[in-house]
Structures are given as C-alpha cells and as structure tokens.
PDB file of C-alpha atoms in Angstrom:
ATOM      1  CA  UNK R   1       0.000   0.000   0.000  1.00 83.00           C
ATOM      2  CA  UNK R   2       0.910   3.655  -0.714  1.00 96.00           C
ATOM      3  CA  UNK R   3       0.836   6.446   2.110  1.00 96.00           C
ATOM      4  CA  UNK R   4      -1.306   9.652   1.719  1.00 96.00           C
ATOM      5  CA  UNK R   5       1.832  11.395   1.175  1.00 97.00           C
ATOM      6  CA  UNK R   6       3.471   8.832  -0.957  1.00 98.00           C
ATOM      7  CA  UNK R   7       0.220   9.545  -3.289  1.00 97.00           C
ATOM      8  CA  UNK R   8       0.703  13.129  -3.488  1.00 98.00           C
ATOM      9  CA  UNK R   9       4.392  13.335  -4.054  1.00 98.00           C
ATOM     10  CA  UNK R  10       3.707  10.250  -6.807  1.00 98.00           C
ATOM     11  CA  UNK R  11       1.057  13.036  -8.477  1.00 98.00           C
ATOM     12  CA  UNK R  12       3.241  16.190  -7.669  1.00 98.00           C
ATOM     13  CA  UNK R  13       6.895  14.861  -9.072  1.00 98.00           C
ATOM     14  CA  UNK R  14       5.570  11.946 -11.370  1.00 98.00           C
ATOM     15  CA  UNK R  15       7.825   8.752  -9.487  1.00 98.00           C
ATOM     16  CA  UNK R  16       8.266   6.901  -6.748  1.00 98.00           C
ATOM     17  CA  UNK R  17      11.158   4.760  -5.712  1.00 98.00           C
ATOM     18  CA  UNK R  18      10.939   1.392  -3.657  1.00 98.00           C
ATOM     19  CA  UNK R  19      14.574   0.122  -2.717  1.00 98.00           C
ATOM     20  CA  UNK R  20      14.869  -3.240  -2.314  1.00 98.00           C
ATOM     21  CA  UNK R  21      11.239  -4.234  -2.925  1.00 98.00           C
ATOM     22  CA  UNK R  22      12.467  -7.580  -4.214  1.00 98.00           C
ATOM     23  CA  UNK R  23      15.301  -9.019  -2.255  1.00 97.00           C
ATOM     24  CA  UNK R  24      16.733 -12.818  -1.056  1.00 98.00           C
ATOM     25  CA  UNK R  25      16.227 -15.716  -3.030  1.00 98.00           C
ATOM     26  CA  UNK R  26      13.314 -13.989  -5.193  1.00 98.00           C
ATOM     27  CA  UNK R  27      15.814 -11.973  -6.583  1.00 98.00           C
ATOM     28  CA  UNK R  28      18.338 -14.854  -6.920  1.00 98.00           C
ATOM     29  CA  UNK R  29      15.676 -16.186  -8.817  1.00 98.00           C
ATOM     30  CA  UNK R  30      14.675 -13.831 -11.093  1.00 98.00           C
ATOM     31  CA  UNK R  31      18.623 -12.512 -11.890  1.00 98.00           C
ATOM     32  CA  UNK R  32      18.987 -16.196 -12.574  1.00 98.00           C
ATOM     33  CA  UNK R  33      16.134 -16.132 -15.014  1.00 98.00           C
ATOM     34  CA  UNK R  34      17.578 -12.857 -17.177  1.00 98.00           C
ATOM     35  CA  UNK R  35      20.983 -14.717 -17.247  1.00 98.00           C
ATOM     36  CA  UNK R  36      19.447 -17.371 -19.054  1.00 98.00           C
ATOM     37  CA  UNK R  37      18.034 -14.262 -21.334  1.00 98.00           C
ATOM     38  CA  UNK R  38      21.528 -12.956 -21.671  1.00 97.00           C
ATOM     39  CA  UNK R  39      23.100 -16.127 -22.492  1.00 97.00           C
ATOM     40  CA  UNK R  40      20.254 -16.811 -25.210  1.00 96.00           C
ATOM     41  CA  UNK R  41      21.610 -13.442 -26.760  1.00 95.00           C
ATOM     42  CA  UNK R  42      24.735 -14.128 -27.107  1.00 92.00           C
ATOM     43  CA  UNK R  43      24.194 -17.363 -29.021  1.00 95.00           C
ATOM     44  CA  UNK R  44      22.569 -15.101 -31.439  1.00 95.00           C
ATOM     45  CA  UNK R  45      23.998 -14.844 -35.321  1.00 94.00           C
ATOM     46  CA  UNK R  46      21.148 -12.172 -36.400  1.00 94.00           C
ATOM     47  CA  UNK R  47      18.508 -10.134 -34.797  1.00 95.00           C
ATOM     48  CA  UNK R  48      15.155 -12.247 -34.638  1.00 96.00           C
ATOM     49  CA  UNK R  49      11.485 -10.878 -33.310  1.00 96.00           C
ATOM     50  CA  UNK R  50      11.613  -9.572 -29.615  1.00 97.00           C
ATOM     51  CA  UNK R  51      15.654  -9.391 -30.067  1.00 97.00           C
ATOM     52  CA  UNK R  52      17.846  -6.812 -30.636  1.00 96.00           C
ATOM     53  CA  UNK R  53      21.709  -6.000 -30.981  1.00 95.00           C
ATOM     54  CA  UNK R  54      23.703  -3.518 -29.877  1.00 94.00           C
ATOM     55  CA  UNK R  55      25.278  -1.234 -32.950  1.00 92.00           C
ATOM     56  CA  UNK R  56      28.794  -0.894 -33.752  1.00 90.00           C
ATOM     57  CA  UNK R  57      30.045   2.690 -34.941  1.00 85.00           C
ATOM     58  CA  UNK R  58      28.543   2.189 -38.272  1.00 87.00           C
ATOM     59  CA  UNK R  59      25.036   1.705 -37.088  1.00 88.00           C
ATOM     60  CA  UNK R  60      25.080  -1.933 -37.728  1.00 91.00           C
ATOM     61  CA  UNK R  61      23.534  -4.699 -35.559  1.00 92.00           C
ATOM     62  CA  UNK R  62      26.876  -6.331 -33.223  1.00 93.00           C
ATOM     63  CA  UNK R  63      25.418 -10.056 -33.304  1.00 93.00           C
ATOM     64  CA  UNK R  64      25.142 -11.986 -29.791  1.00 90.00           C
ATOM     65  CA  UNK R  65      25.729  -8.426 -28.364  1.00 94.00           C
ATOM     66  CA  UNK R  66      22.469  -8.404 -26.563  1.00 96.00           C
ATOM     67  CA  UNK R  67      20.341  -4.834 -26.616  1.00 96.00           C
ATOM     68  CA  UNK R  68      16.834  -5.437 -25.462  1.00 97.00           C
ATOM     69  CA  UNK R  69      14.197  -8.448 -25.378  1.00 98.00           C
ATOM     70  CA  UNK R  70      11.106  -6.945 -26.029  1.00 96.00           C
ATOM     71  CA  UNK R  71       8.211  -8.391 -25.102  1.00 96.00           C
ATOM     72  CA  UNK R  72       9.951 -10.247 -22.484  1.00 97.00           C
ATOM     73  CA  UNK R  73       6.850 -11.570 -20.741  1.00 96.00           C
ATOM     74  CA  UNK R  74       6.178 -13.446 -24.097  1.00 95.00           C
ATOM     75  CA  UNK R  75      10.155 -14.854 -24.537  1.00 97.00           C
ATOM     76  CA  UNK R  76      10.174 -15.917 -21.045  1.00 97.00           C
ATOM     77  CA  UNK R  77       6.895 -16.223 -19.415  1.00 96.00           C
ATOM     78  CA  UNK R  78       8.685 -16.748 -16.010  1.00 97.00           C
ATOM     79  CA  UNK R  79       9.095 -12.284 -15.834  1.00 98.00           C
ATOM     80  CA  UNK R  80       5.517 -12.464 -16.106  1.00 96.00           C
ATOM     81  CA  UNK R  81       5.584 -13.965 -12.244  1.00 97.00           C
ATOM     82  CA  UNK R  82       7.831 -10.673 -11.310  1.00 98.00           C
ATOM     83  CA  UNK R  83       5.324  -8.175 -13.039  1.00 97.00           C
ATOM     84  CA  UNK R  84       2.543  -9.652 -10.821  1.00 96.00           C
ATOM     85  CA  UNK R  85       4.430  -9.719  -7.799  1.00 97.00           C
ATOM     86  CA  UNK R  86       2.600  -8.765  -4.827  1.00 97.00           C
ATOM     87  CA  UNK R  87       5.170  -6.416  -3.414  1.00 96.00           C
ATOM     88  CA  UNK R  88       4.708  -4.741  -6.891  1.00 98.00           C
ATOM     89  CA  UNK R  89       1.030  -5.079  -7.248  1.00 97.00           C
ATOM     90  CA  UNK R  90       0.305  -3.346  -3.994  1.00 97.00           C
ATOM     91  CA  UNK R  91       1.436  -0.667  -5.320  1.00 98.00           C
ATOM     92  CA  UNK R  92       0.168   0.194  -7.846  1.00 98.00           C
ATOM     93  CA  UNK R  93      -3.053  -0.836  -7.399  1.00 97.00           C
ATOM     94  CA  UNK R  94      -2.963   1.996  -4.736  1.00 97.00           C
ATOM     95  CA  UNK R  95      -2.481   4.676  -7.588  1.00 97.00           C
ATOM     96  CA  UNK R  96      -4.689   2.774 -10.668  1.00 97.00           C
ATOM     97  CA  UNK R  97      -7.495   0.185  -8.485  1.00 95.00           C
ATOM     98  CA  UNK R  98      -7.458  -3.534  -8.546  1.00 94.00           C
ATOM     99  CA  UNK R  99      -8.188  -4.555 -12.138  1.00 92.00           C
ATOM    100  CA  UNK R 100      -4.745  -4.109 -14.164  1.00 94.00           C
ATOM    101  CA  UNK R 101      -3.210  -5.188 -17.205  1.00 92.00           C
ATOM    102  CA  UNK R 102       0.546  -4.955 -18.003  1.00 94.00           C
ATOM    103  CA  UNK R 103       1.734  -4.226 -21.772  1.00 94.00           C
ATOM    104  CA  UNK R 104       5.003  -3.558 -23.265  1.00 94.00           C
ATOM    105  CA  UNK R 105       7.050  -5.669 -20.987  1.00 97.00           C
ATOM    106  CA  UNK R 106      10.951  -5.479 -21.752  1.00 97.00           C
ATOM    107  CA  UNK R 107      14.603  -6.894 -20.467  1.00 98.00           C
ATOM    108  CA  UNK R 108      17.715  -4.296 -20.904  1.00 97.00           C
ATOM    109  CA  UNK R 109      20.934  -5.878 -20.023  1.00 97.00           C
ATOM    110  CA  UNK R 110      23.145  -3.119 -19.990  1.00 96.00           C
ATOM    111  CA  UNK R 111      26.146  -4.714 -20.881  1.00 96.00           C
ATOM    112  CA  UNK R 112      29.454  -4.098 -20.136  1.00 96.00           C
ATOM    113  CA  UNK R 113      31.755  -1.347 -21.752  1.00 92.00           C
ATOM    114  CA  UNK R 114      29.202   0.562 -23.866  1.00 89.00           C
ATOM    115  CA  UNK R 115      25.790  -1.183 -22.962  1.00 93.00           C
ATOM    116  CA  UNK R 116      22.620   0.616 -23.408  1.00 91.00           C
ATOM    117  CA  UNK R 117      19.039   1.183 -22.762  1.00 89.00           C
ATOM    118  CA  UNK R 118      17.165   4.921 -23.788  1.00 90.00           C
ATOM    119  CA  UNK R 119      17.781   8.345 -24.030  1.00 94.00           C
ATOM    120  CA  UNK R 120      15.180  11.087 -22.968  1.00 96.00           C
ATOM    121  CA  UNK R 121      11.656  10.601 -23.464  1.00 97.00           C
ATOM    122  CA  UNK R 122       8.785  10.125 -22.447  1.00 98.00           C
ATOM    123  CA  UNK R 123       6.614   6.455 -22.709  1.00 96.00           C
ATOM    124  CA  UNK R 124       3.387   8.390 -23.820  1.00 96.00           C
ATOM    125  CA  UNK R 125       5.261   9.211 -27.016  1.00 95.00           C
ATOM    126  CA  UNK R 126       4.674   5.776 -27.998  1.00 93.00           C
ATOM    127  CA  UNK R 127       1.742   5.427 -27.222  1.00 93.00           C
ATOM    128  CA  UNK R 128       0.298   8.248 -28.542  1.00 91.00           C
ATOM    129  CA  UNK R 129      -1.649   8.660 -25.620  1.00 92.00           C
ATOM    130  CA  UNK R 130      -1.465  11.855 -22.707  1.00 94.00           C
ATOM    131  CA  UNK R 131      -3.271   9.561 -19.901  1.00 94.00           C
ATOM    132  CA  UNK R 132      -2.653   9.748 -16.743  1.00 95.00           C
ATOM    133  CA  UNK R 133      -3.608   6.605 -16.173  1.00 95.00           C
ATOM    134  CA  UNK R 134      -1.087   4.471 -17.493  1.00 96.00           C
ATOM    135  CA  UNK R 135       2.096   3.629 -15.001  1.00 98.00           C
ATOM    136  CA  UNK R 136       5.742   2.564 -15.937  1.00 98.00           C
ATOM    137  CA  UNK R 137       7.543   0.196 -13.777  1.00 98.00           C
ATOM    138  CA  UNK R 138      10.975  -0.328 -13.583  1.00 98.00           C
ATOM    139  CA  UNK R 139      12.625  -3.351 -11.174  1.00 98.00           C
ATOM    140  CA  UNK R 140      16.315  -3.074 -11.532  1.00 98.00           C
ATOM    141  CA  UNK R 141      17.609  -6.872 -10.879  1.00 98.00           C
ATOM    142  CA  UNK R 142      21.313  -5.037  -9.767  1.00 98.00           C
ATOM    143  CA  UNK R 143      22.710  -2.279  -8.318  1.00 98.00           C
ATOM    144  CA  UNK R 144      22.120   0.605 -10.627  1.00 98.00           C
ATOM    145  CA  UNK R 145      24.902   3.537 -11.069  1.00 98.00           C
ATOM    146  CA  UNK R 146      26.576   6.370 -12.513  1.00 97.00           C
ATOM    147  CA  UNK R 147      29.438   4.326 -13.947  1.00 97.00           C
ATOM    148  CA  UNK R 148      26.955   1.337 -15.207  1.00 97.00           C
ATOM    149  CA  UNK R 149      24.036   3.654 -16.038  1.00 96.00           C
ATOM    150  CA  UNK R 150      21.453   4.413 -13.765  1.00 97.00           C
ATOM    151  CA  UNK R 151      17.625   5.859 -14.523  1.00 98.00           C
ATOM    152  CA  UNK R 152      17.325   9.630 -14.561  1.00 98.00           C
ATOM    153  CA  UNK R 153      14.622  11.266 -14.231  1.00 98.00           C
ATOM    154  CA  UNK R 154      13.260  14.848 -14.270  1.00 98.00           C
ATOM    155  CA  UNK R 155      10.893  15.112 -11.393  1.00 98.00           C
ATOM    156  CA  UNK R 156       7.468  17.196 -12.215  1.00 98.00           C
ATOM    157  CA  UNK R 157       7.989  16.659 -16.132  1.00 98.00           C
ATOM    158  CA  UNK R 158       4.816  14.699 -16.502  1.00 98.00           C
ATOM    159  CA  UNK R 159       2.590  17.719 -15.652  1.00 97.00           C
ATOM    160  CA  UNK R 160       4.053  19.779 -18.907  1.00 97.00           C
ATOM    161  CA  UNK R 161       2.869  17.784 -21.932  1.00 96.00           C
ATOM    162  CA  UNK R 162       4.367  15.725 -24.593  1.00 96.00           C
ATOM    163  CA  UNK R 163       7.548  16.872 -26.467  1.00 96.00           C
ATOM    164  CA  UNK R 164       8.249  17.030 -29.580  1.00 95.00           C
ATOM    165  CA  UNK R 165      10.870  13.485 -29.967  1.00 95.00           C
ATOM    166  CA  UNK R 166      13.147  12.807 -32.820  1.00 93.00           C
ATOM    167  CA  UNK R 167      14.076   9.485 -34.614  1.00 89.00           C
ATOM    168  CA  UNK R 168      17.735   9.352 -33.632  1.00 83.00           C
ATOM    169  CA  UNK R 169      19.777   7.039 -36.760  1.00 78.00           C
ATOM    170  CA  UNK R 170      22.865   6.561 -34.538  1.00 76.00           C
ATOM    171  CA  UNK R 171      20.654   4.427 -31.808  1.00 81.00           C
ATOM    172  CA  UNK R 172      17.336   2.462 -30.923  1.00 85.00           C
ATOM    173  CA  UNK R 173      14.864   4.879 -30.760  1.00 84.00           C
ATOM    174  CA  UNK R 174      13.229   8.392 -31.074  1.00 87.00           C
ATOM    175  CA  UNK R 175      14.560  11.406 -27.941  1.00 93.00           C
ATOM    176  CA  UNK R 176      13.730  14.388 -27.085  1.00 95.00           C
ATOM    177  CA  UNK R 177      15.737  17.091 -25.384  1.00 93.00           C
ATOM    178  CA  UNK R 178      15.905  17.993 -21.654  1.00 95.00           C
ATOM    179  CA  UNK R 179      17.251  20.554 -19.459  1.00 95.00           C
ATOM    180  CA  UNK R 180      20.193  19.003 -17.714  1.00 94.00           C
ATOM    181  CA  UNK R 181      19.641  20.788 -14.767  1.00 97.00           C
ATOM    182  CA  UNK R 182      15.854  20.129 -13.976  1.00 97.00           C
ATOM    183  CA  UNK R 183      17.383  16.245 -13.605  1.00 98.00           C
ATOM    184  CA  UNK R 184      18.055  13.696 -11.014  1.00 98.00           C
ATOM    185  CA  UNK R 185      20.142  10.514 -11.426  1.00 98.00           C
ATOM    186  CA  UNK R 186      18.542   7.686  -9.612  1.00 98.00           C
ATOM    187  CA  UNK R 187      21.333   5.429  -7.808  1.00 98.00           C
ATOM    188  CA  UNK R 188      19.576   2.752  -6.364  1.00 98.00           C
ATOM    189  CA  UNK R 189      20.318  -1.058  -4.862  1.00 98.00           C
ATOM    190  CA  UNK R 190      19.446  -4.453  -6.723  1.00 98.00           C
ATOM    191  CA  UNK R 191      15.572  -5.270  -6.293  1.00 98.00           C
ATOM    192  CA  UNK R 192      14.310  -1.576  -6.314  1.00 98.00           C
ATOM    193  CA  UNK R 193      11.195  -0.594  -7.955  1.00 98.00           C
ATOM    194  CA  UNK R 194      10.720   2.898  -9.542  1.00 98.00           C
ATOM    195  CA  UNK R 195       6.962   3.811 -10.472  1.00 98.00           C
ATOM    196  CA  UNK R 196       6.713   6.944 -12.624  1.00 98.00           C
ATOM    197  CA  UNK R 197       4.035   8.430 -14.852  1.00 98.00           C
ATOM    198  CA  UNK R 198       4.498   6.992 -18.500  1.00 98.00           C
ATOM    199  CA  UNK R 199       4.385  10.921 -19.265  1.00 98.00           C
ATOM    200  CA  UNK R 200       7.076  11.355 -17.080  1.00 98.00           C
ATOM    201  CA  UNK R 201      10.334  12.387 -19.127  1.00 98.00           C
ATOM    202  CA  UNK R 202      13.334  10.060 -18.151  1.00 98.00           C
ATOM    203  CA  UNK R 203      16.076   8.162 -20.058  1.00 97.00           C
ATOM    204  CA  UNK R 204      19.267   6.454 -18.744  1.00 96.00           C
ATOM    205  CA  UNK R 205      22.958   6.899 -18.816  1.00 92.00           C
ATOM    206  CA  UNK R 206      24.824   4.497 -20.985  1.00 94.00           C
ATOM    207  CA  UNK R 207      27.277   1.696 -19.140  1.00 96.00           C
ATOM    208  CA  UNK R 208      30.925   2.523 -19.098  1.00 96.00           C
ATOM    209  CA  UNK R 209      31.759  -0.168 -16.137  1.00 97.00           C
ATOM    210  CA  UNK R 210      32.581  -3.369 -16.378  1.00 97.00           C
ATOM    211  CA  UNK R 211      29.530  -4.468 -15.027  1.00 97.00           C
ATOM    212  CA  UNK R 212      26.401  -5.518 -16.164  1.00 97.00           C
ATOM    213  CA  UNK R 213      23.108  -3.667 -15.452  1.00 98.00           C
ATOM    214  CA  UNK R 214      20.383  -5.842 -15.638  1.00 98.00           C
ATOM    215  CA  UNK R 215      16.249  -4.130 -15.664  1.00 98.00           C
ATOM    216  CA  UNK R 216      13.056  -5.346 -16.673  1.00 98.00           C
ATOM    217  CA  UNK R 217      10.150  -2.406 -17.367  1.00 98.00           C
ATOM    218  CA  UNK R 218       6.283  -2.848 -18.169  1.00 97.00           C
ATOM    219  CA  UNK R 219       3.468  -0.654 -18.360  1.00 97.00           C
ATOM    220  CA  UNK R 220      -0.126  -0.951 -16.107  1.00 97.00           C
ATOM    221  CA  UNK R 221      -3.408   0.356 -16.614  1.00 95.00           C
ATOM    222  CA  UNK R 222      -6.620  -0.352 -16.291  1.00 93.00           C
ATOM    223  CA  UNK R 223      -8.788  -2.894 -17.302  1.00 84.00           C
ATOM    224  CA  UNK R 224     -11.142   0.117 -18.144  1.00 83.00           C
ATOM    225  CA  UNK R 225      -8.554   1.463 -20.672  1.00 82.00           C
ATOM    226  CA  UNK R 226      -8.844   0.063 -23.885  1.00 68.00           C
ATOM    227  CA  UNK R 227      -5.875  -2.511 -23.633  1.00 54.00           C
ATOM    228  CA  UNK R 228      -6.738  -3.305 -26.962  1.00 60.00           C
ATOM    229  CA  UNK R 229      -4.660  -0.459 -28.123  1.00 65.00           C
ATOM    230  CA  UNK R 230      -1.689  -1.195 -26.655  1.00 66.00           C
ATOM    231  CA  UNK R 231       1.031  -3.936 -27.518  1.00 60.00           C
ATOM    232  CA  UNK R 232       0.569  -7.147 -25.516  1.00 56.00           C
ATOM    233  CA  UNK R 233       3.275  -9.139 -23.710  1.00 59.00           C
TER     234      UNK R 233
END
C-alpha cells in the first residue's frame, strides 16, 4: 500500500522509488532467469522478433551483443511472475485500483563497456496517448549507477505535456531534449522498484563499467482502458 503522502508526491513529481522491494532468493531467482536471457543473446547470429543487438560505430547490428528483449513476458513467461508480484502489485493498485493489465514488458541488459538502454523521453510518445492513467515500472535486478548507467529522471515533467521526440539514426529509438539541470540521477540497490508516470520524461545513462546492469520495465493500466490499443506481452 501507498501512504497519503506517498500519493501526493507520486502526483506532484511523477515517481516513486521502492529500494529493495524484491530481495533474497526472489531476486536470486529472477537474476537467474535474465541470465538465461543474456546467455540466449549471445548465441545469437542475427537479430530475430523480440531481439535486438547492440550497434557498432557504423550503425550496424553487433550479433550476440544483446540490446533489449522486447516483449519479455512473451520470450520468457517466467518475468511475467515478477510483473505480478505482490510487493509490486500493492502498489500500484494503490495509484490505478485492482483490475490491471501490463503491456510492453521489456529486459535491458546493460552490458558491459558501452551497454545501453534509452535516451530522454517520455513512454506516452509511444503510445500516442497523454493519460494519466497508465504507469511505468521499472525493477532493476542489480545495483544501478553512474558508472553502469542508472535511470534519470526529471521530477514534475509529466505535468508539462508531450515533447516534440526525434528518430535518432545513430541508436534504438526516437529522444527528445531535456534541461540538464531540472534532472536527477537515480542510484539505487538491486531489487528496487521505480513507479513513474508513463508521461514522465526520463532516459538512462549508458554503461561505461565493467559491469552488467540488468532491468526489466512494463506498463499498467486499467482494465477500463482500452488494452486493446496497446502492444501485448
């Protein structure tokens, strides 16, 4: 369950953060679940459905250099069992009611030396929606950083409308621009949660460590909402 105040400040600056919502051997469990995705990747020759490479400097895919799974929940229905955790249920069924559907489920790995995820934007964009009603979640399976490229987010964004984004060439994915300044890096512990309005504008750093970075992200909303329109799995 959420607090009064947790509800406000989740309406007021767009996210909340849960540190260490998943811990012990449920988190064993689950890291040991995206290693099995990782490994999968790297036995890859060419970029299938749900799977895609990392690019080298000419913009072409690196095989078995592992980018994103998306549509995780339907690769590896076992990260469907995470996305209806309890601990994560809870809570948002404190900001959206009981009846909830996930979309849009995804696995960045973050790898080492050069790993990525996304740049600034904002989830709406995709959606071509404004609701409020739609939450992102974002379970980060390890200790998330500066050096291996933690969240960032820019707190009270979501309240301002959706900006203008522009296919970048050089990477997976259309950005927008932020002001620096107005933005907070997120450096959190393995198992934390981050809820944030899918109109909330928020991107992550890329990995320079030699560590991996391992997250998982879906999208609830209501039953009530049309899930029709939006991309299962």
């Amino acid at each position: 369950m959420l607090s009064k105040e947790e509800i406000t400040r989740f309406h007021e600056q767009g996210y909340l953060v849960f540190e260490q919502l998943i811990r012990g051997e449920k988190l064993a469990y689950y890291k040991g679940v995206f290693d099995e995705l990782v490994e999968r990747g790297c036995q890859l020759r060419e970029q299938i459905p749900h799977w895609t490479f990392e690019l080298d400097a000419d913009r072409k895919p690196i095989p078995g250099l592992l980018h994103k799974v998306q549509g995780v929940c339907v690769v590896e229905p076992r990260v469907l069992e995470l996305a209806r955790e309890p601990e994560i249920l809870d809570l948002v069924e404190a900001l959206l009611g009981p009846d909830l559907d996930v979309f849009g489920t995804k696995f960045f790995p973050k790898l080492p030396n050069g790993g990525t995820s996304t740049h600034w934007h904002q989830d709406n964009f995709y959606f071509h929606t404004e609701s409020d009603q739609i939450i992102s979640c974002a379970i980060y399976l390890e200790d998330s950083d500066l050096e291996n490229g933690c969240l960032c987010v820019v707190p009270g964004s979501h309240r301002e409308g959706i900006a203008d984004h522009e296919r970048d060439p050089t990477t997976h994915g259309s950005w927008t621009q932020v002001d620096e300044a107005r933005a907070i890096d997120l450096v959190i512990p393995a198992g934390t949660a981050v809820l944030f309005s899918a109109n909330l504008l928020h991107g992550a750093r890329d990995n320079h460590s030699e560590r991996t970075r391992y997250s998982t992200a879906g999208h609830y909303l209501p039953g009530a909402l049309n899930p029709e329109r939006f991309p299962r799995g």
